[in-house]
Structure formats: C-alpha cells, structure tokens
C-alpha cells in the first residue's frame, strides 16, 4: 500500500492528466452534443502535448558554459555564456533556467533565474554579466531547468552539473618606493647577513681584528704598512621579506587583505623576495620572486577569510620563518598576545607591525601593547581608514 501511495505521489502529474482526460471524455459521452465533444477534442491536443512532455528526455540536454576570464581583480566584471543543445526539435513552450550561485554572491543583485522561449530551436544561447565581483574563490556548481505545458498540468525538472571556478584576486595599490627604501635602510625591517656571496664586494682595508679569517688578509697592504691588514667588505641589506596576515575577525579585515596584496605586488615588482603566511592557516609560502610566485600568493589571498585560530606562535617556534628575512605583520588591531607572538622570532629579524587603526583612537590596552612592542624592538606603524591609496609615504607610517 505504501509503495502504491509513493508511486501515485511521484506520478501525480500523469495521474491528474489521465483523470482530466477521463472526465472530459465521460462528459462528452453522457452529455452528447456538439459543445461537449468540441470541449473534448479541443482539450485533446493539450493533453497529448502534456503526455509527450512526460516522456521528454530533459536530461539529454547538453550544457556548455564559457567564461570571458577565470581570473580577475576585485571590482571587475565577468561575462558568462551558456549554450544549451537539444537532440530534437520538439517545440517547448518555455524553459526556465536557474543558476546556482556561490554563497558569497547570493546577496548581490544578479538575475539567476531566466525564462527562455526555445520554440523549435535545438541550440539556445544566452549570456549574463557578473559585475563588481568581490574578492574570493567563487565556484559555480549546477544549473536547473524546468519545462511545462500550457495549463501547468505537467512540470519537469532537471539539474545539470556544470562546475566553474572564478578566482577574484584582491585589489592592490602601488606602494611608494621611498617608503620601501626607508623600510629597509632605516632598520625597520631589514636585517644584514654576511654570507660568502656578499663578501665578493671589497669596500676597503682595515686593521686585523680577532675573528677575521686568514683568507681576508690583504698581503699588499700588510707589506706596505708593516701591520696585518684585512679586506673590508661591503655589507648589503637583505631584501627577503615575510608578509604575515592576521586572520582575526574584524571590520578592517578586507583592508588588511588589500594592504597585504599591495606589499606583495610592490616588493616583487622591485626585485625583492617575498614570503607569505597567515595566522589562520598552516600553509606557508617560502620567499620567492617573479610573476608566478606573485600569482600563488594572490591566489591564497583571494581565499583568505576571518578565523579565530592563531598558529603564528607555533610557526615561529618551529623555525619555519627564517631569521635572515624581515617580517611585516599586518593586523586589524594590536594586542599583547600578538606582540608576544612576534617576540618569539629570532632577535636578528627586523619586525614591523602595521595596524589598521587611527593611532589617536587606540584603547588603553592597545596603547600598552604598543609600548610593549616598542620596548621589545618591534616597529609599530598605523594605517588609517581611507588612506589606502599609498600615494605618499606619510600616509603609510607615522
């Protein structure tokens, strides 16, 4: 009995259609006359069309989706072209198409449901534009179709999997070159390391000091002065930088993403090697340069989201971030915990905290955290809201 009820519910449209045809036929038989038979024969074509729709192979439609570009910057537009191909020319009264949008695009004014009148056409093409796309990794999964008859007696639905991924990179601005030079030359973030590679540039000679290697001795100067003289090498600034993003939920989170993307873009363009890590993820990008490396970091920035996790201290203790690179920690607010986390890094690293707040509006706790950071040798700078164009150095560090 239950199976019979389930079968009737599943085929309710067919059952209703059969009942209507039976009623109209019985009315014509018992009533007789021209009018009753006219009603029956007038209803018969619509009933026949509805019956055909019951067996119409809606799942046989092929769906092809094309996109103008799969990667873009935040705020840009993307055009999506859809092509539906049928295997027959059976006239369809209408075809309702509904796009399953990603969650982050559901609240935007995008017409995801469209009514199409295919008629006898086998190939149907349509397109729509996604405007002002937000940062993120947007994944489109499926497309739904509905067809029906004139009176709504029969409705059929089919869902087609048509995966599509559009990566929207975060917005960025070109940082001022003077600010980047100051960041390294004033010791805010740069650190020196003497390696065999850097000792190839000789700047002069000086008197021998305990600890100097014998290979550094300048024998000509020693013979001329009768004193042991050693070569003095030019000390170069290390240009490796680690950008660390704070994933703590905040109203300034999107601005921290923009600032991080701006630093990565500007530094790589100026020949620096940049690494990336975040507090909410265990994924670490080692220092690198070039367009491919920039794209990898931007792809990760597109996927970043707020998170209450804090794995930064563990990363620092494990030594995953090398001591010969500078650290720029971009935070939405400065706290004692974040200062203590940065202090776990090795002492010879130049550490800078960039806080997305107005320095005049800091709370007492944030002021104490700032003082603690300065005491521990951590540079603290502030970026006020609305000053993210980076047109001048003064807008970046105060």
Short mmCIF file of C-alpha atoms in Angstrom, two decimals:
data_model
loop_
_atom_site.label_atom_id
_atom_site.label_comp_id
_atom_site.label_asym_id
_atom_site.label_seq_id
_atom_site.Cartn_x
_atom_site.Cartn_y
_atom_site.Cartn_z
CA UNK A 1 0.00 0.00 0.00
CA UNK A 2 2.81 2.38 0.85
CA UNK A 3 4.58 1.63 -2.40
CA UNK A 4 1.37 2.36 -4.29
CA UNK A 5 0.91 5.71 -2.50
CA UNK A 6 4.54 6.63 -3.18
CA UNK A 7 4.14 5.71 -6.86
CA UNK A 8 0.97 7.83 -7.12
CA UNK A 9 2.68 10.85 -5.50
CA UNK A 10 5.67 10.52 -7.79
CA UNK A 11 3.45 10.45 -10.89
CA UNK A 12 0.79 12.87 -9.69
CA UNK A 13 1.03 14.91 -12.87
CA UNK A 14 0.36 11.88 -15.04
CA UNK A 15 -2.49 10.75 -12.79
CA UNK A 16 -4.08 14.20 -12.89
CA UNK A 17 -3.77 14.34 -16.66
CA UNK A 18 -5.44 10.93 -17.05
CA UNK A 19 -8.25 11.96 -14.72
CA UNK A 20 -8.92 15.18 -16.65
CA UNK A 21 -8.99 13.31 -19.97
CA UNK A 22 -11.35 10.71 -18.49
CA UNK A 23 -13.65 13.41 -17.10
CA UNK A 24 -13.79 15.27 -20.42
CA UNK A 25 -14.45 12.04 -22.31
CA UNK A 26 -17.19 10.95 -19.91
CA UNK A 27 -18.78 14.39 -20.11
CA UNK A 28 -18.83 14.15 -23.91
CA UNK A 29 -20.26 10.61 -23.83
CA UNK A 30 -23.07 11.23 -21.37
CA UNK A 31 -23.86 14.84 -22.27
CA UNK A 32 -23.53 14.44 -26.00
CA UNK A 33 -23.99 17.25 -28.44
CA UNK A 34 -21.62 19.47 -30.32
CA UNK A 35 -20.44 21.55 -27.36
CA UNK A 36 -19.35 18.64 -25.16
CA UNK A 37 -17.49 16.90 -27.99
CA UNK A 38 -15.92 20.23 -29.03
CA UNK A 39 -14.58 20.68 -25.49
CA UNK A 40 -13.17 17.14 -25.52
CA UNK A 41 -11.44 17.47 -28.90
CA UNK A 42 -10.18 20.97 -28.03
CA UNK A 43 -8.60 19.66 -24.85
CA UNK A 44 -7.15 16.59 -26.57
CA UNK A 45 -4.14 18.36 -28.28
CA UNK A 46 -3.12 19.99 -25.00
CA UNK A 47 -3.43 16.67 -23.23
CA UNK A 48 -1.37 14.98 -25.94
CA UNK A 49 1.35 17.66 -25.65
CA UNK A 50 1.40 17.25 -21.88
CA UNK A 51 1.70 13.50 -22.31
CA UNK A 52 4.68 13.93 -24.64
CA UNK A 53 6.34 16.21 -22.07
CA UNK A 54 6.01 13.43 -19.51
CA UNK A 55 8.40 11.35 -21.60
CA UNK A 56 10.53 14.23 -22.93
CA UNK A 57 14.26 13.45 -22.34
CA UNK A 58 15.10 16.65 -20.46
CA UNK A 59 18.32 15.15 -19.10
CA UNK A 60 19.55 14.64 -22.66
CA UNK A 61 20.19 18.39 -22.99
CA UNK A 62 23.89 19.22 -23.02
CA UNK A 63 25.11 22.33 -21.26
CA UNK A 64 28.27 24.23 -22.16
CA UNK A 65 29.49 27.12 -20.09
CA UNK A 66 32.15 29.60 -21.21
CA UNK A 67 33.58 32.49 -19.27
CA UNK A 68 35.42 35.54 -20.57
CA UNK A 69 38.16 35.13 -17.93
CA UNK A 70 38.68 32.81 -14.99
CA UNK A 71 40.91 35.18 -13.05
CA UNK A 72 40.32 38.87 -12.43
CA UNK A 73 40.77 41.63 -9.89
CA UNK A 74 38.13 42.61 -7.36
CA UNK A 75 35.61 45.06 -8.81
CA UNK A 76 35.93 43.80 -12.39
CA UNK A 77 33.15 42.20 -14.44
CA UNK A 78 33.00 38.73 -15.98
CA UNK A 79 30.70 37.62 -18.80
CA UNK A 80 29.37 34.05 -18.75
CA UNK A 81 28.00 32.43 -21.92
CA UNK A 82 25.67 29.42 -21.69
CA UNK A 83 24.86 27.13 -24.61
CA UNK A 84 22.09 24.50 -24.39
CA UNK A 85 21.83 21.86 -27.11
CA UNK A 86 18.79 19.58 -27.56
CA UNK A 87 18.65 16.36 -29.56
CA UNK A 88 15.25 17.04 -31.16
CA UNK A 89 13.12 19.94 -32.32
CA UNK A 90 10.04 19.28 -30.22
CA UNK A 91 8.56 22.74 -29.59
CA UNK A 92 8.89 23.81 -25.99
CA UNK A 93 6.54 26.46 -24.66
CA UNK A 94 9.09 27.77 -22.16
CA UNK A 95 12.30 26.80 -20.44
CA UNK A 96 13.15 28.20 -17.02
CA UNK A 97 16.88 28.28 -16.25
CA UNK A 98 18.18 28.88 -12.72
CA UNK A 99 21.86 29.28 -11.89
CA UNK A 100 23.14 28.03 -8.55
CA UNK A 101 25.26 30.93 -7.35
CA UNK A 102 28.06 30.70 -4.77
CA UNK A 103 27.06 31.76 -1.27
CA UNK A 104 29.15 34.92 -1.39
CA UNK A 105 27.22 36.12 -4.47
CA UNK A 106 23.69 35.27 -3.34
CA UNK A 107 23.05 38.64 -1.71
CA UNK A 108 24.08 40.56 -4.84
CA UNK A 109 21.60 41.75 -7.44
CA UNK A 110 22.19 39.01 -10.00
CA UNK A 111 19.30 37.63 -12.05
CA UNK A 112 19.96 33.94 -11.64
CA UNK A 113 16.53 32.79 -12.93
CA UNK A 114 15.67 33.39 -16.59
CA UNK A 115 12.67 32.33 -18.71
CA UNK A 116 13.56 31.26 -22.25
CA UNK A 117 11.17 30.54 -25.14
CA UNK A 118 13.02 27.95 -27.23
CA UNK A 119 10.31 27.12 -29.76
CA UNK A 120 11.75 24.73 -32.35
CA UNK A 121 15.37 25.71 -31.80
CA UNK A 122 17.83 22.96 -30.96
CA UNK A 123 20.61 25.28 -29.81
CA UNK A 124 19.89 28.00 -27.28
CA UNK A 125 22.45 30.60 -26.32
CA UNK A 126 22.32 33.19 -23.58
CA UNK A 127 24.76 35.27 -21.58
CA UNK A 128 24.86 37.38 -18.46
CA UNK A 129 27.42 39.59 -16.76
CA UNK A 130 28.66 39.36 -13.18
CA UNK A 131 29.55 42.93 -12.28
CA UNK A 132 31.71 44.28 -9.48
CA UNK A 133 32.86 40.86 -8.29
CA UNK A 134 34.10 40.66 -4.70
CA UNK A 135 37.38 39.05 -3.66
CA UNK A 136 37.15 35.30 -3.33
CA UNK A 137 37.29 31.89 -4.95
CA UNK A 138 33.81 31.64 -6.48
CA UNK A 139 32.64 28.17 -7.51
CA UNK A 140 29.57 27.62 -9.69
CA UNK A 141 28.20 24.09 -9.48
CA UNK A 142 24.88 23.35 -11.19
CA UNK A 143 22.14 24.68 -13.46
CA UNK A 144 18.46 23.74 -13.10
CA UNK A 145 15.83 23.58 -15.86
CA UNK A 146 12.04 23.49 -15.76
CA UNK A 147 9.63 22.83 -18.60
CA UNK A 148 5.85 22.62 -18.58
CA UNK A 149 2.71 22.59 -20.67
CA UNK A 150 0.10 25.30 -21.34
CA UNK A 151 -2.01 24.71 -18.24
CA UNK A 152 0.69 23.67 -15.80
CA UNK A 153 -0.53 20.09 -15.69
CA UNK A 154 2.97 18.72 -16.26
CA UNK A 155 6.24 20.14 -14.94
CA UNK A 156 9.64 18.51 -15.32
CA UNK A 157 12.92 19.49 -13.70
CA UNK A 158 16.49 18.51 -14.43
CA UNK A 159 19.73 19.53 -12.73
CA UNK A 160 22.97 19.64 -14.71
CA UNK A 161 26.43 19.73 -13.14
CA UNK A 162 28.47 22.43 -14.81
CA UNK A 163 31.35 23.32 -12.48
CA UNK A 164 33.10 26.63 -12.96
CA UNK A 165 35.64 28.42 -10.77
CA UNK A 166 36.38 32.13 -10.96
CA UNK A 167 39.24 33.42 -8.83
CA UNK A 168 38.94 37.10 -7.94
CA UNK A 169 42.24 38.50 -6.67
CA UNK A 170 42.21 41.23 -4.01
CA UNK A 171 42.63 44.88 -5.01
CA UNK A 172 46.05 46.45 -4.55
CA UNK A 173 47.88 49.72 -4.93
CA UNK A 174 51.45 50.52 -5.90
CA UNK A 175 53.40 51.39 -2.76
CA UNK A 176 55.68 54.38 -2.72
CA UNK A 177 59.29 53.45 -3.50
CA UNK A 178 60.63 55.86 -0.89
CA UNK A 179 58.67 54.11 1.80
CA UNK A 180 60.04 50.70 0.85
CA UNK A 181 63.59 52.05 0.80
CA UNK A 182 63.07 53.64 4.20
CA UNK A 183 61.61 50.39 5.49
CA UNK A 184 64.90 48.62 4.79
CA UNK A 185 67.54 51.31 5.07
CA UNK A 186 66.43 52.63 8.45
CA UNK A 187 66.49 49.20 10.03
CA UNK A 188 62.73 48.93 10.40
CA UNK A 189 62.51 45.63 8.62
CA UNK A 190 65.84 44.91 7.02
CA UNK A 191 68.44 42.63 8.51
CA UNK A 192 72.03 42.12 7.50
CA UNK A 193 73.61 38.78 6.85
CA UNK A 194 77.20 38.19 5.90
CA UNK A 195 77.45 35.33 3.51
CA UNK A 196 80.16 34.19 1.16
CA UNK A 197 78.11 35.63 -1.70
CA UNK A 198 78.08 39.12 -0.16
CA UNK A 199 81.83 39.10 0.56
CA UNK A 200 82.62 39.36 -3.13
CA UNK A 201 82.42 43.17 -2.98
CA UNK A 202 85.50 44.72 -1.33
CA UNK A 203 84.97 48.23 0.06
CA UNK A 204 88.49 48.83 1.51
CA UNK A 205 91.04 47.60 4.03
CA UNK A 206 91.28 47.85 7.81
CA UNK A 207 93.44 46.61 10.67
CA UNK A 208 93.22 42.94 11.58
CA UNK A 209 90.74 42.06 14.32
CA UNK A 210 90.42 38.81 16.27
CA UNK A 211 87.98 36.55 14.48
CA UNK A 212 88.87 37.65 10.95
CA UNK A 213 89.54 34.82 8.53
CA UNK A 214 93.06 34.36 7.15
CA UNK A 215 91.68 34.46 3.61
CA UNK A 216 90.62 38.06 4.22
CA UNK A 217 94.22 39.28 4.75
CA UNK A 218 95.34 41.84 2.17
CA UNK A 219 99.01 40.96 1.75
CA UNK A 220 99.92 44.01 -0.32
CA UNK A 221 98.56 46.42 2.29
CA UNK A 222 100.22 44.36 5.04
CA UNK A 223 103.64 44.60 3.34
CA UNK A 224 103.19 48.33 2.77
CA UNK A 225 102.19 49.24 6.35
CA UNK A 226 104.08 46.52 8.25
CA UNK A 227 100.79 45.72 10.00
CA UNK A 228 98.33 42.93 9.32
CA UNK A 229 95.52 44.42 7.22
CA UNK A 230 92.32 42.64 6.21
CA UNK A 231 89.81 43.31 3.49
CA UNK A 232 86.70 45.22 4.47
CA UNK A 233 83.61 44.03 2.63
CA UNK A 234 80.52 45.97 1.75
CA UNK A 235 77.66 44.90 3.98
CA UNK A 236 74.48 44.50 1.98
CA UNK A 237 70.96 44.68 3.22
CA UNK A 238 68.93 41.51 2.95
CA UNK A 239 65.88 42.01 0.73
CA UNK A 240 63.88 38.95 1.80
CA UNK A 241 60.53 39.80 3.40
CA UNK A 242 57.80 37.76 5.07
CA UNK A 243 54.27 39.16 4.88
CA UNK A 244 52.11 37.75 7.68
CA UNK A 245 48.36 38.36 7.68
CA UNK A 246 46.26 38.46 10.83
CA UNK A 247 43.03 36.49 10.21
CA UNK A 248 41.26 37.73 13.32
CA UNK A 249 37.63 38.68 12.50
CA UNK A 250 37.35 42.45 12.20
CA UNK A 251 35.58 45.15 10.23
CA UNK A 252 39.01 46.03 8.81
CA UNK A 253 39.72 42.52 7.53
CA UNK A 254 39.24 43.36 3.84
CA UNK A 255 41.54 46.35 4.25
CA UNK A 256 44.26 44.12 5.71
CA UNK A 257 43.92 41.92 2.62
CA UNK A 258 44.34 44.98 0.38
CA UNK A 259 47.43 46.14 2.27
CA UNK A 260 49.00 42.66 2.15
CA UNK A 261 48.36 42.42 -1.60
CA UNK A 262 49.86 45.88 -2.10
CA UNK A 263 53.05 44.95 -0.26
CA UNK A 264 53.42 41.68 -2.16
CA UNK A 265 52.84 43.34 -5.54
CA UNK A 266 55.12 46.33 -4.92
CA UNK A 267 58.01 44.40 -3.37
CA UNK A 268 58.08 41.71 -6.06
CA UNK A 269 57.98 44.42 -8.73
CA UNK A 270 61.05 45.98 -7.11
CA UNK A 271 63.02 42.73 -7.18
CA UNK A 272 62.57 41.68 -3.57
CA UNK A 273 61.90 38.12 -2.49
CA UNK A 274 58.62 37.81 -0.60
CA UNK A 275 57.17 35.01 1.52
CA UNK A 276 53.65 34.77 2.89
CA UNK A 277 51.90 33.22 5.87
CA UNK A 278 48.70 33.82 7.82
CA UNK A 279 47.58 33.20 11.38
CA UNK A 280 44.54 31.17 10.34
CA UNK A 281 46.24 28.68 8.05
CA UNK A 282 49.11 26.25 8.26
CA UNK A 283 50.06 26.97 4.65
CA UNK A 284 53.38 28.82 4.29
CA UNK A 285 54.75 30.19 1.03
CA UNK A 286 58.56 30.40 1.10
CA UNK A 287 60.27 33.52 -0.16
CA UNK A 288 60.33 33.85 -3.90
CA UNK A 289 60.02 36.34 -6.72
CA UNK A 290 58.54 36.67 -10.17
CA UNK A 291 55.05 36.67 -11.62
CA UNK A 292 54.38 33.01 -10.87
CA UNK A 293 55.19 33.49 -7.19
CA UNK A 294 53.08 36.65 -7.06
CA UNK A 295 50.15 34.76 -8.57
CA UNK A 296 50.45 31.99 -5.98
CA UNK A 297 50.31 34.46 -3.10
CA UNK A 298 47.44 36.41 -4.69
CA UNK A 299 45.51 33.17 -5.16
CA UNK A 300 45.92 32.44 -1.47
CA UNK A 301 44.89 35.99 -0.55
CA UNK A 302 41.74 35.53 -2.63
CA UNK A 303 40.78 32.55 -0.44
CA UNK A 304 41.62 34.08 2.94
CA UNK A 305 38.78 34.50 5.40
CA UNK A 306 38.37 35.56 9.02
CA UNK A 307 39.45 32.93 11.53
CA UNK A 308 39.85 32.87 15.29
CA UNK A 309 42.81 30.47 15.05
CA UNK A 310 46.31 31.68 15.82
CA UNK A 311 49.07 29.39 14.61
CA UNK A 312 51.68 32.11 14.25
CA UNK A 313 53.44 31.43 17.57
CA UNK A 314 53.81 27.76 16.69
CA UNK A 315 55.23 28.65 13.31
CA UNK A 316 57.79 30.94 14.89
CA UNK A 317 58.96 28.35 17.43
CA UNK A 318 59.27 25.70 14.74
CA UNK A 319 61.62 27.94 12.79
CA UNK A 320 59.58 27.84 9.60
CA UNK A 321 60.21 31.55 9.13
CA UNK A 322 63.97 32.05 8.61
CA UNK A 323 65.80 34.59 10.75
CA UNK A 324 67.53 36.25 7.81
CA UNK A 325 64.29 37.76 6.49
CA UNK A 326 62.27 40.76 7.59
CA UNK A 327 58.76 40.31 8.97
CA UNK A 328 55.80 42.61 8.31
CA UNK A 329 52.80 41.64 10.40
CA UNK A 330 49.56 43.22 9.15
CA UNK A 331 46.91 43.30 11.88
CA UNK A 332 43.46 44.82 12.35
CA UNK A 333 44.24 45.65 15.99
CA UNK A 334 47.34 45.38 18.15
CA UNK A 335 47.23 43.20 21.26
CA UNK A 336 49.71 41.96 23.82
CA UNK A 337 49.28 38.40 22.56
CA UNK A 338 50.32 39.38 19.04
CA UNK A 339 53.31 41.29 20.34
CA UNK A 340 54.42 38.28 22.41
CA UNK A 341 53.96 36.06 19.36
CA UNK A 342 56.26 38.23 17.24
CA UNK A 343 58.78 38.38 20.05
CA UNK A 344 59.27 34.61 19.73
CA UNK A 345 61.08 35.21 16.44
CA UNK A 346 64.85 35.40 16.46
CA UNK A 347 66.36 38.63 17.63
CA UNK A 348 68.16 39.47 14.40
CA UNK A 349 64.92 39.76 12.45
CA UNK A 350 63.53 43.19 11.70
CA UNK A 351 59.87 43.07 12.75
CA UNK A 352 57.21 45.62 11.84
CA UNK A 353 53.56 45.66 12.89
CA UNK A 354 51.16 47.51 10.58
CA UNK A 355 47.91 48.21 12.39
CA UNK A 356 44.72 49.17 10.55
CA UNK A 357 43.66 51.82 13.03
CA UNK A 358 43.99 55.50 13.75
CA UNK A 359 46.68 55.92 16.36
CA UNK A 360 44.61 58.57 18.16
CA UNK A 361 41.72 56.13 18.68
CA UNK A 362 43.65 53.35 20.41
CA UNK A 363 42.24 51.87 23.59
CA UNK A 364 44.29 51.76 26.78
CA UNK A 365 45.02 48.07 26.21
CA UNK A 366 46.23 48.76 22.67
CA UNK A 367 48.42 51.60 23.88
CA UNK A 368 50.03 49.30 26.43
CA UNK A 369 50.56 46.68 23.73
CA UNK A 370 52.18 49.30 21.50
CA UNK A 371 54.56 50.36 24.30
CA UNK A 372 55.45 46.73 24.94
CA UNK A 373 56.21 46.21 21.25
CA UNK A 374 58.48 49.24 21.09
CA UNK A 375 60.27 48.10 24.25
CA UNK A 376 60.94 44.72 22.61
CA UNK A 377 62.37 46.36 19.49
CA UNK A 378 59.29 45.88 17.28
CA UNK A 379 58.47 48.74 14.93
CA UNK A 380 54.78 49.77 15.06
CA UNK A 381 53.09 51.75 12.27
CA UNK A 382 49.46 52.67 11.69
CA UNK A 383 47.38 52.92 8.54
CA UNK A 384 44.23 54.96 8.96
CA UNK A 385 40.99 54.00 7.26
CA UNK A 386 40.58 55.82 3.95
CA UNK A 387 44.34 56.31 3.48
CA UNK A 388 44.97 53.17 1.47
CA UNK A 389 45.91 54.81 -1.82
CA UNK A 390 49.58 54.86 -0.81
CA UNK A 391 50.23 57.94 -2.84
CA UNK A 392 52.63 59.32 -0.24
CA UNK A 393 54.90 57.86 2.35
CA UNK A 394 53.34 59.95 5.14
CA UNK A 395 50.06 58.12 4.65
CA UNK A 396 51.70 54.84 5.48
CA UNK A 397 53.91 55.30 8.53
CA UNK A 398 53.55 57.81 11.32
#
